[in-house]
Tab-separated table of C-alpha atoms in Angstrom:
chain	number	residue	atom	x	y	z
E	1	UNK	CA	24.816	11.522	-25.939
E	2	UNK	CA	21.559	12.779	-24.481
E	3	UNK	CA	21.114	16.017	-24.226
E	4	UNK	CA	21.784	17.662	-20.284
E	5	UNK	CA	18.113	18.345	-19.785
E	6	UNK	CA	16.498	15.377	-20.805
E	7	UNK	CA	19.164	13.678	-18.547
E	8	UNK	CA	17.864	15.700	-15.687
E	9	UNK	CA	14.134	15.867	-16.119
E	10	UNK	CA	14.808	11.662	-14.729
E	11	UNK	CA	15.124	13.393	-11.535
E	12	UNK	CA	12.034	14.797	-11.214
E	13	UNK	CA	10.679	11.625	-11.583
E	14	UNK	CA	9.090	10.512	-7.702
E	15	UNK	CA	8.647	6.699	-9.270
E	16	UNK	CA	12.694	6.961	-10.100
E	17	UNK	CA	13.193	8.079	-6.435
E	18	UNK	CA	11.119	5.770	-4.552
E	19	UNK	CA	12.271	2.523	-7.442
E	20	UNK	CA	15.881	2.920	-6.166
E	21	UNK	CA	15.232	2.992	-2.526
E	22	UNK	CA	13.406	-0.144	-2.892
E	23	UNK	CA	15.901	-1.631	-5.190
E	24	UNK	CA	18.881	-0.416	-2.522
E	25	UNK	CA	16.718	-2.538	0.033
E	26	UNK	CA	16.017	-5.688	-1.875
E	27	UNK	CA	18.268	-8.444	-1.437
E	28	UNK	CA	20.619	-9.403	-4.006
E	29	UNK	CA	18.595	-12.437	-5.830
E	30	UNK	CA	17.762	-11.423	-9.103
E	31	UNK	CA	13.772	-11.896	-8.296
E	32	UNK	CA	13.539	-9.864	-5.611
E	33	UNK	CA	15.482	-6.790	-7.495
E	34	UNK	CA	13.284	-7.632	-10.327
E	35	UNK	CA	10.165	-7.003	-8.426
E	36	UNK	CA	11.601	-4.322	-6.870
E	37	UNK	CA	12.251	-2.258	-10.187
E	38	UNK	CA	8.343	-3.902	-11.178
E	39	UNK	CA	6.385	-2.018	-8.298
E	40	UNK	CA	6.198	1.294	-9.564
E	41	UNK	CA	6.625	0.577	-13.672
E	42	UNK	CA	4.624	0.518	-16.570
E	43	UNK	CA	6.180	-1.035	-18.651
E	44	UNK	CA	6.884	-4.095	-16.737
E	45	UNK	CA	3.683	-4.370	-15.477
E	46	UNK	CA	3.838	-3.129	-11.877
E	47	UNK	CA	1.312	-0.213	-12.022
E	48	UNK	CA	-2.086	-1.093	-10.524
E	49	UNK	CA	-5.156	-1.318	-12.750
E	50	UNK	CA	-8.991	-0.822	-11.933
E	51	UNK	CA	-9.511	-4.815	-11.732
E	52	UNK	CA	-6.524	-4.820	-9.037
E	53	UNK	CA	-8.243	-1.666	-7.380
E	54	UNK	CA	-12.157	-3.900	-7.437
E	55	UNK	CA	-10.880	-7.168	-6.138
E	56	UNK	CA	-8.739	-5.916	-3.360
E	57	UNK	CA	-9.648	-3.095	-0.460
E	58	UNK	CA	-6.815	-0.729	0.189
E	59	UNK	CA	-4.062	-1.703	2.150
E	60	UNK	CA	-3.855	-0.303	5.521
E	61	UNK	CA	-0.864	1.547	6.306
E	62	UNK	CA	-0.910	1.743	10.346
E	63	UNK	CA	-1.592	-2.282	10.810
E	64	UNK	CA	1.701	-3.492	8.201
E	65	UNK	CA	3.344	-0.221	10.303
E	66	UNK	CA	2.555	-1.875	13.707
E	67	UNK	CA	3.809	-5.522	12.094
E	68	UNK	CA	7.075	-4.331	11.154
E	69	UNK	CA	7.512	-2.340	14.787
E	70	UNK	CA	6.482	-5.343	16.587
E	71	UNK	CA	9.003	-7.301	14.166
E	72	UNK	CA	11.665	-4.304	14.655
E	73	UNK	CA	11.856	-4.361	18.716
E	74	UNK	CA	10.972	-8.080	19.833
E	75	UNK	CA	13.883	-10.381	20.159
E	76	UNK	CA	17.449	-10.060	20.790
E	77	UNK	CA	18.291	-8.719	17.017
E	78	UNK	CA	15.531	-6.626	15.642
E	79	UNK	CA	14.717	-6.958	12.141
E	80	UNK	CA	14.364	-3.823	9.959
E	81	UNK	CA	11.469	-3.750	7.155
E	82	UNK	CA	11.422	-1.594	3.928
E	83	UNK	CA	7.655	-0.795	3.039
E	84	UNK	CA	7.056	1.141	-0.007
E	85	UNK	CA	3.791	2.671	0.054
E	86	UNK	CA	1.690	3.985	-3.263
E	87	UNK	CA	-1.257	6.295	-2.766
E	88	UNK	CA	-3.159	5.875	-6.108
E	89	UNK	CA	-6.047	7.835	-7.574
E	90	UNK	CA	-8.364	6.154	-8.390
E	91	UNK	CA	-10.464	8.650	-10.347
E	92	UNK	CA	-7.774	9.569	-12.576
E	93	UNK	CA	-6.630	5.399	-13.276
E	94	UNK	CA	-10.522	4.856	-14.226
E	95	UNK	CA	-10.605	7.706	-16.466
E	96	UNK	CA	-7.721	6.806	-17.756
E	97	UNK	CA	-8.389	3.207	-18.839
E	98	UNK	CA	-11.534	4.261	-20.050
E	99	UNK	CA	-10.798	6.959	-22.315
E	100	UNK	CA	-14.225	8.644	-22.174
E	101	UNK	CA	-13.715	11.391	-19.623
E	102	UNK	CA	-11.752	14.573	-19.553
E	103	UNK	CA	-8.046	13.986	-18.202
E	104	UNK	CA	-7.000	17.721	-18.311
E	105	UNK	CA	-6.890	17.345	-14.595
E	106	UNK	CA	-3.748	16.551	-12.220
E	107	UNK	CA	-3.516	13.929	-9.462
E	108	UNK	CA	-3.359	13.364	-5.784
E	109	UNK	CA	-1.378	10.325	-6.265
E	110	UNK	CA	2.027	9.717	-4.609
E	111	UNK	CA	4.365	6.944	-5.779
E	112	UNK	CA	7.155	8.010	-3.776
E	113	UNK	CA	7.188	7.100	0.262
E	114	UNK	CA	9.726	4.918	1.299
E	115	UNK	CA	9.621	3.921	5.047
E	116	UNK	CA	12.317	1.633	7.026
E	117	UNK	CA	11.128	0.668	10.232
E	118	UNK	CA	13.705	-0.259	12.606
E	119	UNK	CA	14.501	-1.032	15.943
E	120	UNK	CA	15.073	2.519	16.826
E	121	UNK	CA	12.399	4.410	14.884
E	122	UNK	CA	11.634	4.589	11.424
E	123	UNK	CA	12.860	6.801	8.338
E	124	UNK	CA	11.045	8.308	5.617
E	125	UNK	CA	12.377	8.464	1.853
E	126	UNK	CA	10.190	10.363	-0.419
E	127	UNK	CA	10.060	13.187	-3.444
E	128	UNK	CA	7.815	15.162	-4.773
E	129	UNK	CA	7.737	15.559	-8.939
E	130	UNK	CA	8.831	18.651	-11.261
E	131	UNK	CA	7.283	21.318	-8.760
E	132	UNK	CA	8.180	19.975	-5.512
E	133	UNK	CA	11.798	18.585	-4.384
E	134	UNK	CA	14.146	15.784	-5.629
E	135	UNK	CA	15.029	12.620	-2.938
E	136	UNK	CA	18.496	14.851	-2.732
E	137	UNK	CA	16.666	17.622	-2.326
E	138	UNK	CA	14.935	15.932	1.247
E	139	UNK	CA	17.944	13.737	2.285
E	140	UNK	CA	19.667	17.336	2.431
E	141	UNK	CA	16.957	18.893	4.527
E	142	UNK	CA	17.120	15.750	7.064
E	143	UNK	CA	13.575	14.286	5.329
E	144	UNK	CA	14.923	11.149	6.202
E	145	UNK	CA	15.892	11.270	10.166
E	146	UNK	CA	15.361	8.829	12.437
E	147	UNK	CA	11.882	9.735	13.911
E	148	UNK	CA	10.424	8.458	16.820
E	149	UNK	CA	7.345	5.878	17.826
E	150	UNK	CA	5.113	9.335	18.881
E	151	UNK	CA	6.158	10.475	15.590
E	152	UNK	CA	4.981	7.702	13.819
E	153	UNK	CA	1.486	8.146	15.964
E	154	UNK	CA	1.090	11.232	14.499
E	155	UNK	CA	2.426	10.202	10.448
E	156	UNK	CA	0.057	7.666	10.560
E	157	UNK	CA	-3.043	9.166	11.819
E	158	UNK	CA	-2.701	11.744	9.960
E	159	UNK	CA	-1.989	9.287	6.628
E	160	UNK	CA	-5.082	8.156	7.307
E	161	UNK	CA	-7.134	10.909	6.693
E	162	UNK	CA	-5.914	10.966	2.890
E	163	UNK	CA	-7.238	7.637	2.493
E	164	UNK	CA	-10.882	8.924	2.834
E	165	UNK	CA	-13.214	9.927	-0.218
E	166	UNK	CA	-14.291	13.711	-0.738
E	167	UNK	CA	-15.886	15.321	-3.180
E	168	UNK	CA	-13.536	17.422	-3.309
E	169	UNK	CA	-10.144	18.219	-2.716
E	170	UNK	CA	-10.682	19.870	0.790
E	171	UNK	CA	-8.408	22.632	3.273
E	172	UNK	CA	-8.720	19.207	5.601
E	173	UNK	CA	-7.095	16.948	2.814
E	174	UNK	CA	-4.219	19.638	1.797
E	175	UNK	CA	-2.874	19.963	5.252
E	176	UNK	CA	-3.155	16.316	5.754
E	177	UNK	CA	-1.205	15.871	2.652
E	178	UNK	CA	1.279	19.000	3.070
E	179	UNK	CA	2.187	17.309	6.760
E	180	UNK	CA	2.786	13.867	4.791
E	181	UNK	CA	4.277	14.606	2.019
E	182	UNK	CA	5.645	18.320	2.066
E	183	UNK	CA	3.691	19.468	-0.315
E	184	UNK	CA	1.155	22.132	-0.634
E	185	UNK	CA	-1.250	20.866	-3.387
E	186	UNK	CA	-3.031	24.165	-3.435
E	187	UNK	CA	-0.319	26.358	-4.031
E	188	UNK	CA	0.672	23.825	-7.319
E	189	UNK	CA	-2.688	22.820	-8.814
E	190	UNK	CA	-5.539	24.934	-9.480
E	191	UNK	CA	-6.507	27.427	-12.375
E	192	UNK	CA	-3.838	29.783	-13.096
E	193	UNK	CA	-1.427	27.897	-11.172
E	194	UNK	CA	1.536	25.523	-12.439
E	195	UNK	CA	-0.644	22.445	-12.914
E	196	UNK	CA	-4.188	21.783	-13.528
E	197	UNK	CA	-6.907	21.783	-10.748
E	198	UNK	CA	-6.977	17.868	-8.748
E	199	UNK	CA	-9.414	15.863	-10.341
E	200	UNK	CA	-12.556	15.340	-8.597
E	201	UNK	CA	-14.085	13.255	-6.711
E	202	UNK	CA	-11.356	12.172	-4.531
E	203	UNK	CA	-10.558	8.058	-4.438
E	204	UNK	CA	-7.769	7.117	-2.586
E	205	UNK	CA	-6.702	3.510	-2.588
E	206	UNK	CA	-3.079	2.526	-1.170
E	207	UNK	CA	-0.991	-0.156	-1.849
E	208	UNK	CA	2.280	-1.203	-0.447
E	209	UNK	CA	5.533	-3.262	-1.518
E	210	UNK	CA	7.105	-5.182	1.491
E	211	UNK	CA	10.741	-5.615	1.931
E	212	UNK	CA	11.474	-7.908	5.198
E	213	UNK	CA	14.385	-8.671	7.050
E	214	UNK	CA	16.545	-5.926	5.299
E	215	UNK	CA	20.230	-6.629	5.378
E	216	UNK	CA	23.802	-4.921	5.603
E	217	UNK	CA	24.629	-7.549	2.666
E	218	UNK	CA	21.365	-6.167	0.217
E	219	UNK	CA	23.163	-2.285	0.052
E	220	UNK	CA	26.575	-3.894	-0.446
E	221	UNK	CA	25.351	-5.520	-3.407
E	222	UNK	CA	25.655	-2.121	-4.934
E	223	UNK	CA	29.804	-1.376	-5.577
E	224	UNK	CA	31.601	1.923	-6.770
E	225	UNK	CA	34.590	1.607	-8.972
């Protein structure tokens, strides 16, 4: 038996959070819970690399948003979409494939935001690693509400300005990011502080995982005995 902690420290894990949304939303075909369970792994080959990031621009958020609204209110039986959404450094992947540059640095990047868009708003699902809050931790704090259209205005807009490049990791960028993701980077990362300072420069690139036409049937395929 493993010990407790190492049990536990799984939980701090925002790629474990954000995996089993996505994997709750899938539908029940083997492929599609495969890829599901690929999007944010390693070891199956899911995780983005700097040939993926060269060949294709980042994804933009607000337009699949708007495609999965107009999808969620038109016709008589809106259609909910899952969109899992991965804001990757791009900095710290280069350095890391190349092996040449100092890594004693910690990272920007988010692996865990989860949004359902449905015919009556949308819901977030997110966490936030060993120093900020479990997907418990924000379902219990009502992270994941139904929030409205002029909500999503504002999520969006203000997603956007992560997805800029700066220098360096600015008072502009942290409240940006502490409004997204709930999270002040500052207060975590920095010398003296419980993680390193954010790598610099800045290189956002985002890239999503689309789950359409979401169904009562692809949660039930999960059963409790």
């Amino acid at each position: 038996m493993r010990p407790l902690i190492a049990s536990l420290t799984l939980w701090n894990s925002c790629q474990l959070a954000a995996t089993l949304v996505l994997l709750l939303a899938s539908p029940p075909e083997p492929n599609s819970m495969f890829e599901a369970l690929k999007f944010l792994s390693k070891s199956l080959g899911g995780l983005p690399t700097m040939v993926d990031v060269l060949k294709s621009p980042s994804t933009d958020l607000p337009k699949r948003f708007a495609q999965a609204k107009k999808v969620a209110i038109d016709g008589k039986v809106g259609k909910v979409t899952v969109l899992g959404v991965n804001l990757v450094d791009v900095e710290m992947l280069e350095r890391g494939e190349k092996k040449s540059r100092d890594m004693n640095y910690s990272s920007f990047a988010h692996y865990s935001l989860v949004i359902a868009i449905a015919r009556e708003g949308f819901h977030i699902y997110q966490s936030w690693g060993e120093h900020g809050y479990h997907l418990d931790q924000y379902l219990m704090r009502r992270g994941s509400r139904l929030r409205s259209w002029e909500d999503a205005k504002t999520f969006l807009k203000t997603f956007q300005e992560l997805c800029r490049f700066e220098e360096n990791w600015t008072d502009e960028l942290n409240i940006a990011y502490k409004q997204c993701f709930g999270v002040d980077i500052k207060s975590i990362c920095g010398r003296g502080k419980l993680q390193t300072p954010i790598v610099r420069p800045c290189r956002p690139w985002v890239r999503i995982f689309e789950i359409n036409d979401v169904k009562t049937r692809n949660i039930e395929k999960f059963t409790c005995e």
